[in-house]
Coordinates of N, CA and C in Angstrom, one line a residue:
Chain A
X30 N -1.7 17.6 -0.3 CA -1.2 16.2 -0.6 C -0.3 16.2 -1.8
X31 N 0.7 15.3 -2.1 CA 1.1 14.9 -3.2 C 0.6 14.2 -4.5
X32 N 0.2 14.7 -5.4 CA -0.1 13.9 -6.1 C 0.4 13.4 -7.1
X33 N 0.3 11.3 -7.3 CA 1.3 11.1 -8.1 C 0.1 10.6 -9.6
X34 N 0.8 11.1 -10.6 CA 0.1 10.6 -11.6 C 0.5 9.2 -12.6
X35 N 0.2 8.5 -12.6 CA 0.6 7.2 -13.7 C 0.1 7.2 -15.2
X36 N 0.8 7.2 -15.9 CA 0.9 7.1 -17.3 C 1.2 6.2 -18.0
X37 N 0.2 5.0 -19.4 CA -1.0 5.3 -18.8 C -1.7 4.8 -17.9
X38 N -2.9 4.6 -17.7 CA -3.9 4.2 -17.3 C -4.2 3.0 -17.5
X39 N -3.7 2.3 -18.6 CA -4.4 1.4 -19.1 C -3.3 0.6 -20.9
X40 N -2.7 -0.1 -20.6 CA -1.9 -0.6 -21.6 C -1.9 -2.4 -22.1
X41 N -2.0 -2.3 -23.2 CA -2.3 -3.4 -23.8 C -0.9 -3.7 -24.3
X42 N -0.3 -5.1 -24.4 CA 0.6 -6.0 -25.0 C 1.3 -7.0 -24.6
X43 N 1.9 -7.6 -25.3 CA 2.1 -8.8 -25.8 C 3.6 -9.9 -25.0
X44 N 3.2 -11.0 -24.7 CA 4.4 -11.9 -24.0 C 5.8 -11.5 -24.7
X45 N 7.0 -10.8 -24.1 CA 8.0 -11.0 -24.6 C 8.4 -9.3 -24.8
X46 N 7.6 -8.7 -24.8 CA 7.6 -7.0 -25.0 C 8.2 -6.2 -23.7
X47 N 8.8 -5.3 -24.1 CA 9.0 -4.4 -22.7 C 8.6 -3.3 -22.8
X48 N 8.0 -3.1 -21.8 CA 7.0 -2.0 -21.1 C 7.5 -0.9 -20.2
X49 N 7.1 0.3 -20.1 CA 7.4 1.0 -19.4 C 6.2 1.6 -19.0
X50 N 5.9 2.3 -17.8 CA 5.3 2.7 -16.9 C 6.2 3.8 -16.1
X51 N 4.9 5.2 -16.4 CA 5.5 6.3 -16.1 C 4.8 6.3 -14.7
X52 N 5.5 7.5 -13.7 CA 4.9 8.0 -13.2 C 5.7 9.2 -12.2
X53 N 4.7 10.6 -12.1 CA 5.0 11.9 -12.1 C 4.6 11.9 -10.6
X54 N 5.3 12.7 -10.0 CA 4.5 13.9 -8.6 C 4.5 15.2 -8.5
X55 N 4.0 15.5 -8.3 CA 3.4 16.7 -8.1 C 4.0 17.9 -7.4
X56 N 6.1 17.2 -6.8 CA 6.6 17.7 -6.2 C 8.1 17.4 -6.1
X57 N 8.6 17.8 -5.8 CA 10.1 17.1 -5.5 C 10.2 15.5 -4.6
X58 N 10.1 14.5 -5.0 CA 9.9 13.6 -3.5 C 11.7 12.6 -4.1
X59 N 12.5 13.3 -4.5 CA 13.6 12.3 -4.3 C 13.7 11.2 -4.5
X60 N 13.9 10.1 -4.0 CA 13.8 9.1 -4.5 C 13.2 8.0 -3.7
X61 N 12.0 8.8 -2.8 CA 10.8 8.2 -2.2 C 10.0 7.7 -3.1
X62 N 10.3 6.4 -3.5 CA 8.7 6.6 -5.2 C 9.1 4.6 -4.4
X63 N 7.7 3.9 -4.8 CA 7.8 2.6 -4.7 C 6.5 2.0 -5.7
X64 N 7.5 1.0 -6.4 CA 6.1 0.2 -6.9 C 5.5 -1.1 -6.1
X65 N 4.4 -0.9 -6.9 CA 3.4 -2.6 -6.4 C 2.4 -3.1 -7.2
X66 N 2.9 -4.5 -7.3 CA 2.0 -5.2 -8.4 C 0.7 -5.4 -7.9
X67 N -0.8 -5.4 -8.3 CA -1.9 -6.1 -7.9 C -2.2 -7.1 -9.1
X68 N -2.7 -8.0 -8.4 CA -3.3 -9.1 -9.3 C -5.0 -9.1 -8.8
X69 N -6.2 -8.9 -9.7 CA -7.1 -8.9 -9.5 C -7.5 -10.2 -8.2
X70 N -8.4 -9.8 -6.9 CA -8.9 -10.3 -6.0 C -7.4 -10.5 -5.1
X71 N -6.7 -10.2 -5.3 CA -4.9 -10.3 -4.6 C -4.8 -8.9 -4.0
X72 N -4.1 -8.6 -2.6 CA -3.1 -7.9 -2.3 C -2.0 -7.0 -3.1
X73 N -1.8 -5.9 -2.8 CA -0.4 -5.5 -4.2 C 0.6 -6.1 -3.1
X74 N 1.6 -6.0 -4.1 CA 2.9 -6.7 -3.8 C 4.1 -5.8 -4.3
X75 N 4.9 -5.4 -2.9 CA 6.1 -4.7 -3.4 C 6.8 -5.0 -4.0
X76 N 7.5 -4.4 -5.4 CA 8.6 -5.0 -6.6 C 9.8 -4.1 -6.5
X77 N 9.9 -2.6 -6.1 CA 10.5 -2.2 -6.3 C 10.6 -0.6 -5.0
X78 N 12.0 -0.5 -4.2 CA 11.6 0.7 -3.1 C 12.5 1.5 -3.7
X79 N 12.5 2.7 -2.8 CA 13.7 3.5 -3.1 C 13.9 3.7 -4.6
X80 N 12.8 4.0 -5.1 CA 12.9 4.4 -7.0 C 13.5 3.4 -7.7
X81 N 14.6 2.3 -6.9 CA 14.9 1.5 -7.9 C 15.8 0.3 -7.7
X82 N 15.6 0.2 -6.0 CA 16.2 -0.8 -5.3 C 14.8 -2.5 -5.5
X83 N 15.1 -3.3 -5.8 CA 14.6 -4.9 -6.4 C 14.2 -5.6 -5.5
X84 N 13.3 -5.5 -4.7 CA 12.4 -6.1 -3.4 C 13.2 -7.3 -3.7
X85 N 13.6 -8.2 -2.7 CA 13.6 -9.8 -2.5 C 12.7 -10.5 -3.4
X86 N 13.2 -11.3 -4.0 CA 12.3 -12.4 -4.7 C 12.1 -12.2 -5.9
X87 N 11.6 -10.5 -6.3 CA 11.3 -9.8 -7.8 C 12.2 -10.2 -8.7
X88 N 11.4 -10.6 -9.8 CA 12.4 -11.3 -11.0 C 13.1 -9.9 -11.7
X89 N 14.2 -10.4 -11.7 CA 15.6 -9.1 -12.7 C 14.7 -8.4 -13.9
X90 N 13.7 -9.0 -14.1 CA 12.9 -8.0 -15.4 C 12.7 -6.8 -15.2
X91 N 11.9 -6.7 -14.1 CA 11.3 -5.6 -13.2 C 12.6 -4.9 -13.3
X92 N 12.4 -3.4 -13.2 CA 13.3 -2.6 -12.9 C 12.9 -0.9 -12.9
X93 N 13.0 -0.3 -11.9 CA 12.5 1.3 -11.3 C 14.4 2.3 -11.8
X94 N 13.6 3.6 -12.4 CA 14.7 4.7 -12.2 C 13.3 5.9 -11.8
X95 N 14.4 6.8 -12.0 CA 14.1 8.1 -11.8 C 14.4 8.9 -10.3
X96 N 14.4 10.3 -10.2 CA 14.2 11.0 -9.2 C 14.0 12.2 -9.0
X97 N 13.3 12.8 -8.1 CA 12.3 14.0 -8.3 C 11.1 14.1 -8.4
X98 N 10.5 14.1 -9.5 CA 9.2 14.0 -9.7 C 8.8 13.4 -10.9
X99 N 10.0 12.5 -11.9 CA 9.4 11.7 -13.1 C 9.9 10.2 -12.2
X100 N 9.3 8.9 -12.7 CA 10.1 8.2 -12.3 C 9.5 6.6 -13.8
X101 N 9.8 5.8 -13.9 CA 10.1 4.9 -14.7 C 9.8 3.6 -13.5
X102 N 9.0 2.9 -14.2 CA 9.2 1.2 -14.3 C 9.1 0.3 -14.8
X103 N 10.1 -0.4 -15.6 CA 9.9 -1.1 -16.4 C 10.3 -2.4 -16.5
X104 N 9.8 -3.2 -17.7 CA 9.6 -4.7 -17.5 C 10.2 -4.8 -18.7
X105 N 11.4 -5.6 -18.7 CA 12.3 -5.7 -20.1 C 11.8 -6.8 -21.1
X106 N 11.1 -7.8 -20.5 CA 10.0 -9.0 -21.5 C 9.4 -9.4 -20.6
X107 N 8.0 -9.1 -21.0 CA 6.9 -9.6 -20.4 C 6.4 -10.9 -20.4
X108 N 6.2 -11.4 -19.1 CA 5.6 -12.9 -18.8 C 4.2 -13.0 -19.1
X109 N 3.5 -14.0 -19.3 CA 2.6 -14.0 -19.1 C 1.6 -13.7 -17.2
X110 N 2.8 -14.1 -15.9 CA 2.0 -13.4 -14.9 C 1.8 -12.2 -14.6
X111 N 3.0 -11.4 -15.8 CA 3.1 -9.9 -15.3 C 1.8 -9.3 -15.5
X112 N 0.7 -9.9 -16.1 CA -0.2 -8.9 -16.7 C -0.8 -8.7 -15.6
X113 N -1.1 -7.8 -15.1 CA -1.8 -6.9 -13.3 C -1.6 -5.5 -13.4
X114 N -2.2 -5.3 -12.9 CA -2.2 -3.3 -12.3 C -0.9 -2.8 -11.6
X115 N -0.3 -1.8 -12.0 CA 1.0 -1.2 -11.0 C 0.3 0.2 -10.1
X116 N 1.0 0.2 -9.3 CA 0.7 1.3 -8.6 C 2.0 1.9 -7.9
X117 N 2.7 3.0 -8.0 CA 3.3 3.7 -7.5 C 3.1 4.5 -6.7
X118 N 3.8 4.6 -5.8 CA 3.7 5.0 -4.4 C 4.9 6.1 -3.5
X119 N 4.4 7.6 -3.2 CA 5.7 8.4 -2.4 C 5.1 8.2 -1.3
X120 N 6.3 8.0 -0.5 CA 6.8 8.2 1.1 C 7.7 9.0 1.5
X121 N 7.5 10.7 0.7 CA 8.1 11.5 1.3 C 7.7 11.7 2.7
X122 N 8.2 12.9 3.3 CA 7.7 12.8 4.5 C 6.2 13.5 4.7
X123 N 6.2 14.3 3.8 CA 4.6 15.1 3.7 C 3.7 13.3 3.5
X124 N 2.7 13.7 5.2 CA 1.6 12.4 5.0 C 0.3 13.0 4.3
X125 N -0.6 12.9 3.5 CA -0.3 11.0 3.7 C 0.7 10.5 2.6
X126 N 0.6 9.1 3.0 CA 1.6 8.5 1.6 C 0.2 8.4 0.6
X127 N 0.7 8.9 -0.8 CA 0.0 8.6 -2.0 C 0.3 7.7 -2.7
X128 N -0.9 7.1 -3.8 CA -0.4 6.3 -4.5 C -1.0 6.8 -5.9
X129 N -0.4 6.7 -7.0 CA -0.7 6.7 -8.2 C -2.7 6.2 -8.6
X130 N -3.2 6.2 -9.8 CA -4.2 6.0 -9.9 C -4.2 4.4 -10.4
X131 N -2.6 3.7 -10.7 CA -3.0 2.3 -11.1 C -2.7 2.8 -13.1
X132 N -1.9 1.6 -13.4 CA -1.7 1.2 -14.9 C -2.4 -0.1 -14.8
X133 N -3.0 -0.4 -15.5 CA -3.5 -2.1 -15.9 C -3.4 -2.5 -17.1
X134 N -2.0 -3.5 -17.0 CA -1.4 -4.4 -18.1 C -2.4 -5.0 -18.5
X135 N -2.8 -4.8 -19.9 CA -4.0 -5.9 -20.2 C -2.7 -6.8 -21.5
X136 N -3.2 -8.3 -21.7 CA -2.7 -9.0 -22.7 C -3.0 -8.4 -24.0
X137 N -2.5 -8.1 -24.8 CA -2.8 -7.8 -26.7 C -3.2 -9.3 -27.0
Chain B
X2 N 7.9 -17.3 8.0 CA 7.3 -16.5 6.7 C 6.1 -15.2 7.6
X3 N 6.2 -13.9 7.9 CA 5.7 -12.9 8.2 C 3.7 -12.9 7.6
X4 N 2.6 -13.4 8.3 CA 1.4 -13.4 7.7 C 0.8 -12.1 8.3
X5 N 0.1 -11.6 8.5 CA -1.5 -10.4 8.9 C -2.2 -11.1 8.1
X6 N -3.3 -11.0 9.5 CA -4.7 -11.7 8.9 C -5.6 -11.0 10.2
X7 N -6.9 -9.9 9.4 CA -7.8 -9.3 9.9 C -8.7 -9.8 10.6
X8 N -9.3 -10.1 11.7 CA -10.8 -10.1 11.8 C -11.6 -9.0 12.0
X9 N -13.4 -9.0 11.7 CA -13.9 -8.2 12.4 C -15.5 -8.0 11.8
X10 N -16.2 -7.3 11.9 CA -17.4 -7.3 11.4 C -17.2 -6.4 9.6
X11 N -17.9 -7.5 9.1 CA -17.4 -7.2 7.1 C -19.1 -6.4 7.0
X12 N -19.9 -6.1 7.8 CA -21.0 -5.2 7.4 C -20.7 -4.2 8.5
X13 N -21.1 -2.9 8.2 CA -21.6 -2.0 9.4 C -22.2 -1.3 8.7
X14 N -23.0 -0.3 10.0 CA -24.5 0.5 9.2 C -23.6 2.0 9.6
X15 N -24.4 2.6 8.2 CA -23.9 4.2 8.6 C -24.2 4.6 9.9
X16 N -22.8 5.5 10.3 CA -23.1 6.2 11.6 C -22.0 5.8 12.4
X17 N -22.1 4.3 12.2 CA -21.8 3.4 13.2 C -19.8 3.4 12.8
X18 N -19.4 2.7 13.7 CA -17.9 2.8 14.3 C -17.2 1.0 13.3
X19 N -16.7 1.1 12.9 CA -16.3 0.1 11.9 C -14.7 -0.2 12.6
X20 N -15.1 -1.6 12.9 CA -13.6 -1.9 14.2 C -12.8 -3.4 13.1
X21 N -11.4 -3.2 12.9 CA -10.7 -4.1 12.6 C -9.3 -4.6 13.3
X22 N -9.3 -5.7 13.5 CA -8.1 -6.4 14.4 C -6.8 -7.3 13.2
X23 N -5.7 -7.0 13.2 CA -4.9 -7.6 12.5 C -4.2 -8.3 13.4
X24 N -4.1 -9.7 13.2 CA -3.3 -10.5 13.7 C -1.8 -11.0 13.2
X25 N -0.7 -10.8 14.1 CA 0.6 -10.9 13.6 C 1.5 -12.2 13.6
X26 N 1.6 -12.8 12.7 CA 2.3 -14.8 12.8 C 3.7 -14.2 12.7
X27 N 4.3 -15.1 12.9 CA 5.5 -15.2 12.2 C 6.6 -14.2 12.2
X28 N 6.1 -13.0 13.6 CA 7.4 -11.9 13.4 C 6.7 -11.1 14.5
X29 N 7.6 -10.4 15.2 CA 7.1 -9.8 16.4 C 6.8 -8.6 15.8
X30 N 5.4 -8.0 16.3 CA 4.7 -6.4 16.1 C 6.1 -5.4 16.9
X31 N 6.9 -6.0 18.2 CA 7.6 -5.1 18.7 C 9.2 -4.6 18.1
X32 N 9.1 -4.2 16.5 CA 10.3 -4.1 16.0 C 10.6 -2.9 15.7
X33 N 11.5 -2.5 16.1 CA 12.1 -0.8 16.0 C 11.9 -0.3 14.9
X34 N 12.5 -1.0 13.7 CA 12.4 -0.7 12.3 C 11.1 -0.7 11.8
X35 N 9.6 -1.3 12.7 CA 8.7 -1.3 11.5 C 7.6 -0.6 11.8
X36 N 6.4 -0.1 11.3 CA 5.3 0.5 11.3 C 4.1 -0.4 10.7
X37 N 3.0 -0.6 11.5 CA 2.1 -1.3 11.5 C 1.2 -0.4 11.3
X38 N 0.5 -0.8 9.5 CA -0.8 0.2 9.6 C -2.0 -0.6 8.4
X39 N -2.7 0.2 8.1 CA -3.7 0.2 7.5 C -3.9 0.8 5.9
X40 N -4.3 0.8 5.0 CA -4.6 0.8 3.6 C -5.7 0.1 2.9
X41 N -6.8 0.8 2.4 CA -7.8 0.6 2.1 C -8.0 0.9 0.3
X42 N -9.2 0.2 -0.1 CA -9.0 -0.2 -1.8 C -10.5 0.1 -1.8
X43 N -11.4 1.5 -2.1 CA -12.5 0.8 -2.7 C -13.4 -0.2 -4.2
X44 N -13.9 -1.0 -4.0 CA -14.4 -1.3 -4.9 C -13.7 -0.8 -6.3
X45 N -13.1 -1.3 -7.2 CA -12.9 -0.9 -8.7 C -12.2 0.3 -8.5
X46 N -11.5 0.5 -7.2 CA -10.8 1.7 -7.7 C -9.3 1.9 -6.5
X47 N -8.4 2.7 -6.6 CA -7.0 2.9 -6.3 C -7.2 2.3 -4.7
X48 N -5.8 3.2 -4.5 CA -5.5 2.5 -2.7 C -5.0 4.2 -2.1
X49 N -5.7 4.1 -1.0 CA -5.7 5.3 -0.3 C -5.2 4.7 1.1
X50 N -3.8 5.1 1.5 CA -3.0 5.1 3.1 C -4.1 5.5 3.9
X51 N -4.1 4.6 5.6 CA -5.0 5.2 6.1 C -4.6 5.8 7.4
X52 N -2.7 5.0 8.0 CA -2.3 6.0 8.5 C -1.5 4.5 9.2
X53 N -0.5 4.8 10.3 CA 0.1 3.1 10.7 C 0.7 3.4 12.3
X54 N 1.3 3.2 13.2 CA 1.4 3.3 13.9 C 2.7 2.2 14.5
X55 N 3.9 3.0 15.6 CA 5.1 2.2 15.9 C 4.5 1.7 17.3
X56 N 5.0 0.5 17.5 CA 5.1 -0.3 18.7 C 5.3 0.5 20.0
X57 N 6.1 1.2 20.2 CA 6.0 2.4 21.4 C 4.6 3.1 21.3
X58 N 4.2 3.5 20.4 CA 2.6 4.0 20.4 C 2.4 5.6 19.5
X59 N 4.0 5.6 18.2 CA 3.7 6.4 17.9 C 2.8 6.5 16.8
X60 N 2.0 7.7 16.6 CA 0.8 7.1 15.6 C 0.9 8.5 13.8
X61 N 0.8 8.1 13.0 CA 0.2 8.9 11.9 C -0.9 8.5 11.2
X62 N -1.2 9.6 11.0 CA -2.9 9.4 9.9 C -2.6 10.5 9.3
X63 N -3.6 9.6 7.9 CA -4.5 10.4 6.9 C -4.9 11.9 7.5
X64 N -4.5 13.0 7.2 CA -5.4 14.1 7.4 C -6.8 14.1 6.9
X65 N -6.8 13.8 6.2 CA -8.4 13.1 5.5 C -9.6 12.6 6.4
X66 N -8.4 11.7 7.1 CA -9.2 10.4 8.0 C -9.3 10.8 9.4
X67 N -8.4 11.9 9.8 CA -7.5 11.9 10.9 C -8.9 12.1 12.4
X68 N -9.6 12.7 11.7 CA -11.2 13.4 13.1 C -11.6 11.9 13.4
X69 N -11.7 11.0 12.0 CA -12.3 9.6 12.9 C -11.5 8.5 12.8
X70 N -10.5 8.3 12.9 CA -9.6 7.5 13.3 C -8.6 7.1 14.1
X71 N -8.5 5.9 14.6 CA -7.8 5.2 15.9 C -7.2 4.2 15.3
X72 N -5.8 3.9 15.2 CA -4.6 3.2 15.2 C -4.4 2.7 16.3
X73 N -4.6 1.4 17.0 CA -3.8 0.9 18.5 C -2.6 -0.2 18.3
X74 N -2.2 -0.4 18.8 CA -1.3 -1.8 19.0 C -1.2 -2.4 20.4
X75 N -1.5 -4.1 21.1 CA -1.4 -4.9 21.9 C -0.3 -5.4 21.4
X76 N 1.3 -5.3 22.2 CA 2.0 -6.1 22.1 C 1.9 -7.3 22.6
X77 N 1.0 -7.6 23.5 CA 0.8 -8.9 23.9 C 0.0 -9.9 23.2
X78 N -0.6 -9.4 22.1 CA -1.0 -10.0 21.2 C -0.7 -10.1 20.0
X79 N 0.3 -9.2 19.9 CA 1.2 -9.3 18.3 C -0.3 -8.7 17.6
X80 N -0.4 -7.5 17.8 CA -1.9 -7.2 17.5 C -2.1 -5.5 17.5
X81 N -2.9 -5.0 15.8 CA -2.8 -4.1 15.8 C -4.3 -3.7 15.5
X82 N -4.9 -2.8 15.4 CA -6.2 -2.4 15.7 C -6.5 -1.0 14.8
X83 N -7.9 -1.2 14.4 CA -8.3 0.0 13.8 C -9.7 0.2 13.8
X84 N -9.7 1.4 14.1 CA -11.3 1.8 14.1 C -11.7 3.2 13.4
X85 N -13.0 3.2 12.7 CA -13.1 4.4 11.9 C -14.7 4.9 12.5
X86 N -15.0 5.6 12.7 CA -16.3 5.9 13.4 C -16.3 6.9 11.9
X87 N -18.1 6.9 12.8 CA -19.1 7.6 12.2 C -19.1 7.2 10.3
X88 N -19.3 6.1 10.0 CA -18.9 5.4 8.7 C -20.0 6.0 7.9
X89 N -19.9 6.1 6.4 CA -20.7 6.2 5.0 C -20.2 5.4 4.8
X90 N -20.9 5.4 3.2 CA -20.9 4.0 2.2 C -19.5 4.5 1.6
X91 N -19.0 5.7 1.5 CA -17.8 5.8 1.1 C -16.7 5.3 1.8
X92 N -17.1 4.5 2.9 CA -16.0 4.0 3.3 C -16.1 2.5 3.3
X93 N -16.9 2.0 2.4 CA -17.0 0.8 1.9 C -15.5 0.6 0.9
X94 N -15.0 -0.5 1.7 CA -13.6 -1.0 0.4 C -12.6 -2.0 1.4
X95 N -12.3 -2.4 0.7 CA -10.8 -3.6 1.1 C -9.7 -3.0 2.2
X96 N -9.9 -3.5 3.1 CA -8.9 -3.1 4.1 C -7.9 -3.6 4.0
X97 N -6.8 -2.9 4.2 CA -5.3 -4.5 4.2 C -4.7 -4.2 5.6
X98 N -4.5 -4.5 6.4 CA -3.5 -4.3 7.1 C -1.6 -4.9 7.0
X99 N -1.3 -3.8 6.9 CA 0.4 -3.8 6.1 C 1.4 -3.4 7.0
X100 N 2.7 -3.9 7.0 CA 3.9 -3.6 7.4 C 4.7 -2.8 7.0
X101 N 5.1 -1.3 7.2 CA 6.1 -0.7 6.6 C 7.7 -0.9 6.9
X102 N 8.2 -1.2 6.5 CA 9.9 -1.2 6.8 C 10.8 0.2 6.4
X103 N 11.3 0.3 7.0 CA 12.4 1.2 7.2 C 13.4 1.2 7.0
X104 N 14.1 2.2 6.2 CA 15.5 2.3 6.6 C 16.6 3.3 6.0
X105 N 17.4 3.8 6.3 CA 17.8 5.2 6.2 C 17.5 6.4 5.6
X106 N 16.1 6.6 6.5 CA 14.9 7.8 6.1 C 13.7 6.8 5.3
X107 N 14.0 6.0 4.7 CA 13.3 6.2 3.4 C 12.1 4.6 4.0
X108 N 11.0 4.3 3.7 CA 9.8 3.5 3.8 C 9.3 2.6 2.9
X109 N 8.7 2.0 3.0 CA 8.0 1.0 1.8 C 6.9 0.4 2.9
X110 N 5.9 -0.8 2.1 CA 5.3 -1.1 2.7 C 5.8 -2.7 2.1
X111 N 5.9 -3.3 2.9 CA 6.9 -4.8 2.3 C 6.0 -6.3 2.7
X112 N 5.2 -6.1 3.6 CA 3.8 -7.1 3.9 C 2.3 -6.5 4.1
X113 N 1.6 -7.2 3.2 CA 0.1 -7.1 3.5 C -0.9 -8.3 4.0
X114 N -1.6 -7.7 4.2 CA -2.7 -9.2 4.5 C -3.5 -9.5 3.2
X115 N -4.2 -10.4 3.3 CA -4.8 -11.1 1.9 C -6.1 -9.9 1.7
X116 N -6.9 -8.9 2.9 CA -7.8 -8.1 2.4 C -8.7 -8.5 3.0
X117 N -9.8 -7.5 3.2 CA -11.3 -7.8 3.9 C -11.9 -6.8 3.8
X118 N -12.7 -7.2 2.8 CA -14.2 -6.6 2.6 C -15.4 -5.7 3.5
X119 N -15.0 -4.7 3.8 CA -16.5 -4.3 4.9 C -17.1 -3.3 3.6
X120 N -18.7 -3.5 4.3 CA -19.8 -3.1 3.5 C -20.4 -2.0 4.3
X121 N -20.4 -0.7 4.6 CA -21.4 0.4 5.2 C -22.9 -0.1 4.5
X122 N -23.5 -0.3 4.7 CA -24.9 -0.5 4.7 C -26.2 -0.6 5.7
X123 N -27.3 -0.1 5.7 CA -28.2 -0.6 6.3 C -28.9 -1.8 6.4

């Protein structure tokens, strides 16, 4: 399997800050990488495909680079709804699809 | 507006065959471009793919999962199905049933359902 790692784990800060959120594979996967927001007792929600294409609806903050095996997503000022767990996700073609272990934006 | 919404039994006892039904509103299950599958959350922790399946009847899985699992689809029901036999409590966790979209090679997963809880227990 692929495995994708998120960096970190666990981040604390504040309304108006921009944030970045790493996250690694284990492999070459191109620019198969996708994020998703969870909000505790909620569904995740796709923000971003294709390493860096802006799902419908996703506010311009949000924003994905990278390709290969680092990739980036970042929130240029944080809202107060952003604060939730991210999770990144490859859909290379090797199944299964993986996902990251989860960042959880906590408020400072 | 595209909904999934699961029914099905939220307890089963180890051993036993753990059966889930997603129901499709708002957008026909029979679409070239999409893949209907499954994705599960345990308790306090990540999300593990569980495998999804196209309207013609093609199917992938989890290698993981792959010895006890069954992906179906009823196009007459706008209706996609999942069953996992021979259950532990390790397979106690949040089911979602999700929509992948497609498109030139590349995948996402772009609808979920709101989640459902099954418990392996005695």
């Amino acid at each position: 399997d692929i495995q994708m790692t998120q960096s970190p784990s666990s981040l604390s800060a504040s309304v108006g800050d921009r944030v970045t959120i790493i996250c690694r594979a284990s492999q070459n996967i191109g620019s198969y990488l996708n994020w998703y927001q969870q909000k505790p007792g909620k569904a995740p929600k796709l923000l971003i495909y294709v390493a860096s294409s802006l799902q419908s609806g996703v506010p311009s903050r949000f924003s994905g680079s990278g390709s290969g095996t680092d990739f980036t997503l970042t929130i240029s000022s944080l809202q107060p709804e952003d604060f939730a767990t991210y999770y990144c996700q490859q859909s290379y073609s090797t199944l299964p699809y993986t996902f990251g272990q989860g960042t959880k934006l906590e408020i400072q | 507006q595209l909904q999934l919404q699961e029914s099905g039994p939220r307890l089963v006892k180890p051993s036993e065959t753990l059966s889930l039904t997603c129901t499709v509103s708002g957008g026909s299950i029979s679409s070239s471009s999409h893949y209907w599958g499954w994705i599960r959350q345990p308790p306090g922790k990540g999300l593990e793919w569980i495998g999804y399946i196209h309207y013609r009847g093609s199917t992938y899985y989890n290698p993981s999962l792959k010895s006890r699992v069954t992906i179906s689809v009823d196009t007459s029901k706008n209706q996609v199905s999942l069953k996992l036999s021979s259950v532990t409590a390790a397979d106690t966790a949040v089911y979602y049933c999700v929509r992948h979209a497609f498109s030139n090679g590349y995948e996402w997963v772009d609808y979920w359902s709101q989640g459902t809880l099954v418990t392996v227990s005695s």
